[in-house]
Amino acid sequence: MPVLAVNVDHVATLRQQRRGIEPEPVTAAHLAELAGARGIIVHLREDRRHIQDRDVELLRACVKTRLHLEMAATAEMQAIALRLHPDTVCLVPEKREELTTEGGLAVAGREDDLRRYLQPVWAAGIASSLFIDADPAQIEAAARIGTQIIEIHTGHYADAATDAARDAELAKIMAGIAMGRDLGLKVNLGHGLNYVNIHAFRNVPGVGEYSIGHSIVSRALLTGFSEAVGRMAAIVESFADQT
Ligand code: PXP
């Protein structure tokens, strides 16, 4: 059965806007699990623009499903993963100036380096995922590295400007899923998936996990808006009784 893993980065984005204490990603993770998420994902970026080290520490203590840590393949992140022991690390490319992860990790041609990087992670009992484009060369390289999981980047599909471009991206993803499975990899999908474009995967066998963040956090914000305003309006208007 395919499962949903929820990325709570943007709960932290909102909190970091004020460098305050709310909203709390750990609370969001807990609610996500209660609502049916089978995994919680955070991306600890080098610039700490949303998720902080303390978030990963607290989530490691509180997440009851599976904790997936997205990270760049740096020595700093490897040390954090080995210390905090997420269930999975997902290696992603990272550029300081990007708004979000822009593409898959280039793994072809870097097999030896990435295998060396992941060896201590595997030795610690942490599974690895590589976030890659639906490109046969990258998928074959991922299998050669020895990762257990790949996450195929769905952002080009989600962002396609025309129907023809969207269909072409979808065809690449479908072929990538089949290829990954044939190579013995667990295949996940993620990036840019929302309540509309996810339907394209309805009859697609072989996907283990859908990794979704932005659209869920966006929807949660708006579906909760009326309740939040109504509650505050009721408090303010109750002051009239005191005058
Ligand atoms: N998978 C990876 C590797 C990502 O970097 C992200 C974004 O942080 C996601 C999935 C989730 O993407 P979105 O927030 O667009 O759902």
Coordinates of C-alpha atoms and ligand atoms in Angstrom, one line a residue:
M1 CA 0.0 0.0 0.0
P2 CA 1.4 3.4 -0.9
V3 CA 1.7 5.7 2.1
L4 CA 1.9 9.5 2.8
A5 CA 4.9 11.1 4.5
V6 CA 4.4 14.7 5.5
N7 CA 7.1 17.3 5.2
V8 CA 6.7 19.9 8.0
D9 CA 9.4 22.3 6.8
H10 CA 7.0 25.1 6.1
V11 CA 5.5 25.0 9.6
A12 CA 9.0 26.0 10.7
T13 CA 9.2 28.6 7.8
L14 CA 6.3 30.4 9.4
R15 CA 7.8 30.2 12.9
Q16 CA 11.2 31.4 11.7
Q17 CA 9.5 34.5 10.2
R18 CA 9.3 35.7 13.8
R19 CA 12.1 33.6 15.3
G20 CA 9.5 32.7 17.9
I21 CA 7.9 29.5 19.3
E22 CA 4.9 29.0 17.1
P23 CA 3.8 27.3 15.0
E24 CA 5.6 24.2 16.4
P25 CA 6.6 21.6 13.8
V26 CA 6.6 18.9 16.4
T27 CA 2.8 19.6 17.0
A28 CA 2.2 19.5 13.3
A29 CA 4.1 16.2 13.1
H30 CA 2.0 14.7 15.9
L31 CA -1.3 15.9 14.2
A32 CA -0.1 14.5 10.9
E33 CA 0.5 11.1 12.4
L34 CA -2.9 11.1 14.1
A35 CA -4.4 11.9 10.7
G36 CA -2.8 9.1 8.9
A37 CA 0.8 10.1 7.9
R38 CA 3.1 7.2 8.0
G39 CA 6.2 9.3 8.0
I40 CA 7.4 12.8 8.9
I41 CA 10.0 14.5 6.8
V42 CA 12.2 17.5 7.5
H43 CA 15.0 19.1 5.5
L44 CA 17.7 20.5 7.7
R45 CA 19.3 23.0 5.3
E46 CA 22.8 24.4 5.7
D47 CA 21.4 27.9 6.2
R48 CA 18.7 26.7 8.7
R49 CA 16.1 28.8 7.0
H50 CA 13.2 26.7 8.4
I51 CA 14.0 23.5 10.3
Q52 CA 16.5 23.9 13.2
D53 CA 18.7 21.3 14.8
R54 CA 16.4 21.3 17.9
D55 CA 13.5 20.4 15.7
V56 CA 15.2 17.3 14.4
E57 CA 16.2 16.4 17.9
L58 CA 12.6 16.8 19.3
L59 CA 11.1 15.0 16.3
R60 CA 13.5 12.1 16.8
A61 CA 12.1 11.8 20.3
C62 CA 8.5 12.3 19.4
V63 CA 7.8 10.8 15.9
K64 CA 6.1 7.4 16.3
T65 CA 6.0 6.5 12.6
R66 CA 9.2 7.1 10.7
L67 CA 11.4 10.2 10.6
H68 CA 13.0 11.0 7.3
L69 CA 15.9 13.6 7.2
E70 CA 16.5 15.3 3.9
M71 CA 20.0 16.7 3.8
A72 CA 22.9 17.7 1.6
A73 CA 25.8 15.3 1.4
T74 CA 28.1 17.2 3.7
A75 CA 30.2 16.2 6.6
E76 CA 28.2 18.3 9.0
M77 CA 24.9 16.6 8.0
Q78 CA 26.4 13.2 8.1
A79 CA 27.5 13.8 11.7
I80 CA 24.0 15.1 12.6
A81 CA 22.4 12.0 11.0
L82 CA 24.7 9.7 12.9
R83 CA 24.0 11.5 16.2
L84 CA 20.2 11.7 15.8
H85 CA 19.5 8.5 13.9
P86 CA 16.6 9.3 11.7
D87 CA 15.0 6.2 10.1
T88 CA 16.0 7.4 6.6
V89 CA 18.3 10.0 5.2
C90 CA 17.4 11.4 1.8
L91 CA 20.3 13.1 0.0
V92 CA 19.2 16.2 -1.9
P93 CA 21.1 18.8 -3.8
E94 CA 21.2 22.2 -2.0
K95 CA 21.9 25.6 -3.2
R96 CA 21.9 28.5 -0.8
E97 CA 20.1 30.9 -3.2
E98 CA 17.3 28.5 -4.3
L99 CA 13.7 28.9 -3.0
T100 CA 13.3 25.2 -2.8
T101 CA 15.1 22.1 -4.1
E102 CA 15.2 22.7 -7.8
G103 CA 16.1 19.3 -9.2
G104 CA 17.4 15.9 -8.5
L105 CA 20.8 15.1 -7.2
A106 CA 23.4 14.3 -9.8
V107 CA 24.5 10.8 -8.7
A108 CA 25.9 9.4 -12.0
G109 CA 29.6 9.7 -12.1
R110 CA 29.7 10.2 -8.3
E111 CA 29.0 6.6 -7.3
D112 CA 32.2 5.9 -5.4
D113 CA 32.0 9.2 -3.4
L114 CA 28.4 8.8 -2.5
R115 CA 28.8 5.1 -1.6
R116 CA 31.7 6.1 0.7
Y117 CA 29.6 8.9 2.2
L118 CA 26.7 6.6 2.9
Q119 CA 28.6 3.7 4.3
P120 CA 28.7 5.0 7.9
V121 CA 25.0 5.8 7.6
W122 CA 24.2 2.3 6.5
A123 CA 26.5 0.9 9.2
A124 CA 24.5 2.8 11.8
G125 CA 21.3 1.1 10.6
I126 CA 19.9 4.2 8.8
A127 CA 18.4 3.6 5.3
S128 CA 19.2 5.9 2.5
S129 CA 17.2 7.5 -0.2
L130 CA 18.5 9.5 -3.2
F131 CA 16.4 12.3 -4.6
I132 CA 16.9 12.1 -8.3
D133 CA 15.3 13.0 -11.6
A134 CA 13.4 10.4 -13.6
D135 CA 16.5 9.9 -15.7
P136 CA 17.6 6.3 -16.5
A137 CA 21.3 7.2 -16.1
Q138 CA 20.6 8.6 -12.5
I139 CA 18.4 5.6 -11.6
E140 CA 21.0 3.1 -12.7
A141 CA 23.7 5.0 -10.9
A142 CA 21.6 5.0 -7.7
A143 CA 21.3 1.2 -7.9
R144 CA 25.1 0.9 -8.4
I145 CA 25.6 3.0 -5.3
G146 CA 23.6 0.6 -3.2
T147 CA 20.9 2.8 -1.8
Q148 CA 17.8 1.1 -0.8
I149 CA 15.4 3.8 -1.9
I150 CA 15.2 6.5 -4.6
E151 CA 12.8 9.4 -4.5
I152 CA 11.9 10.5 -8.0
H153 CA 11.6 14.3 -8.4
T154 CA 8.1 15.2 -9.5
G155 CA 8.7 18.9 -9.6
H156 CA 9.2 19.1 -13.3
Y157 CA 5.8 17.4 -13.8
A158 CA 4.1 19.6 -11.2
D159 CA 5.6 22.8 -12.7
A160 CA 5.1 21.9 -16.4
A161 CA 3.6 24.9 -18.3
T162 CA 1.7 23.0 -21.0
D163 CA -0.3 19.8 -21.2
A164 CA 2.2 18.3 -23.6
A165 CA 5.1 19.1 -21.3
R166 CA 3.2 17.7 -18.3
D167 CA 2.5 14.4 -20.2
A168 CA 6.1 14.1 -21.2
E169 CA 7.3 14.6 -17.6
L170 CA 4.7 12.1 -16.4
A171 CA 5.8 9.5 -18.9
K172 CA 9.4 9.9 -17.7
I173 CA 8.3 9.4 -14.1
M174 CA 6.3 6.3 -15.0
A175 CA 9.2 4.8 -16.8
G176 CA 11.5 5.7 -13.9
I177 CA 9.2 4.0 -11.4
A178 CA 9.2 0.8 -13.4
M179 CA 13.0 1.0 -13.9
G180 CA 13.7 1.6 -10.2
R181 CA 11.5 -1.3 -9.2
D182 CA 13.2 -3.6 -11.8
L183 CA 16.5 -2.7 -10.3
G184 CA 15.3 -3.7 -6.8
L185 CA 14.9 -0.2 -5.5
K186 CA 12.0 1.1 -3.3
V187 CA 10.6 4.0 -5.2
N188 CA 9.1 7.1 -3.6
L189 CA 7.8 10.3 -5.3
G190 CA 7.9 13.9 -4.1
H191 CA 8.1 17.6 -4.8
G192 CA 5.3 19.8 -6.0
L193 CA 2.5 17.3 -5.5
N194 CA -0.8 18.7 -4.7
Y195 CA -4.5 17.8 -4.3
V196 CA -5.0 18.0 -8.1
N197 CA -1.9 16.7 -9.7
I198 CA -1.5 13.7 -7.4
H199 CA -4.5 12.0 -9.2
A200 CA -2.2 11.1 -12.1
F201 CA -0.7 8.4 -9.9
R202 CA -3.9 6.8 -8.9
N203 CA -3.4 3.6 -11.0
V204 CA 0.4 3.5 -10.8
P205 CA 1.7 0.5 -9.0
G206 CA 5.1 0.4 -7.4
V207 CA 5.3 3.7 -5.5
G208 CA 6.1 3.2 -1.8
E209 CA 5.7 6.7 -0.4
Y210 CA 4.5 10.1 -1.4
S211 CA 6.5 12.9 0.2
I212 CA 4.3 16.0 0.4
G213 CA 4.7 19.3 2.2
H214 CA 3.8 22.6 0.7
S215 CA 0.3 21.8 -0.5
I216 CA -0.7 20.2 2.8
V217 CA 0.6 23.1 4.9
S218 CA -1.1 25.6 2.5
R219 CA -4.4 23.8 2.8
A220 CA -4.1 23.5 6.5
L221 CA -3.5 27.3 6.8
L222 CA -6.6 28.2 4.8
T223 CA -9.0 25.5 6.2
G224 CA -8.1 26.6 9.7
F225 CA -8.5 30.3 8.9
S226 CA -12.2 30.8 9.7
E227 CA -11.9 29.0 13.1
A228 CA -8.8 31.1 14.0
V229 CA -10.4 34.4 13.1
G230 CA -13.7 33.5 14.7
R231 CA -12.0 32.5 17.9
M232 CA -10.1 35.8 18.1
A233 CA -13.2 37.9 17.1
A234 CA -15.2 36.2 19.9
I235 CA -12.4 37.0 22.5
V236 CA -12.3 40.7 21.4
E237 CA -16.0 41.1 21.3
S238 CA -16.3 39.5 24.8
F239 CA -14.5 42.6 26.1
A240 CA -17.7 44.5 25.5
D241 CA -19.3 42.7 28.5
Q242 CA -16.6 44.1 30.8
T243 CA -17.1 47.8 30.0
Ligands
PXP1 N1 11.0 15.7 -1.5 C1 12.1 16.4 -1.5 C2 13.4 15.8 -1.7 C3 12.0 17.8 -1.2 O1 13.2 18.5 -1.2 C4 10.8 18.4 -0.9 C5 10.7 19.8 -0.6 O2 11.3 20.1 0.6 C6 9.6 17.6 -1.0 C7 9.7 16.2 -1.3 C8 8.2 18.1 -0.7 O3 7.9 19.0 -1.7 P1 6.6 19.9 -1.5 O4 6.9 20.8 -0.3 O5 6.6 20.7 -2.8 O6 5.5 19.0 -1.3

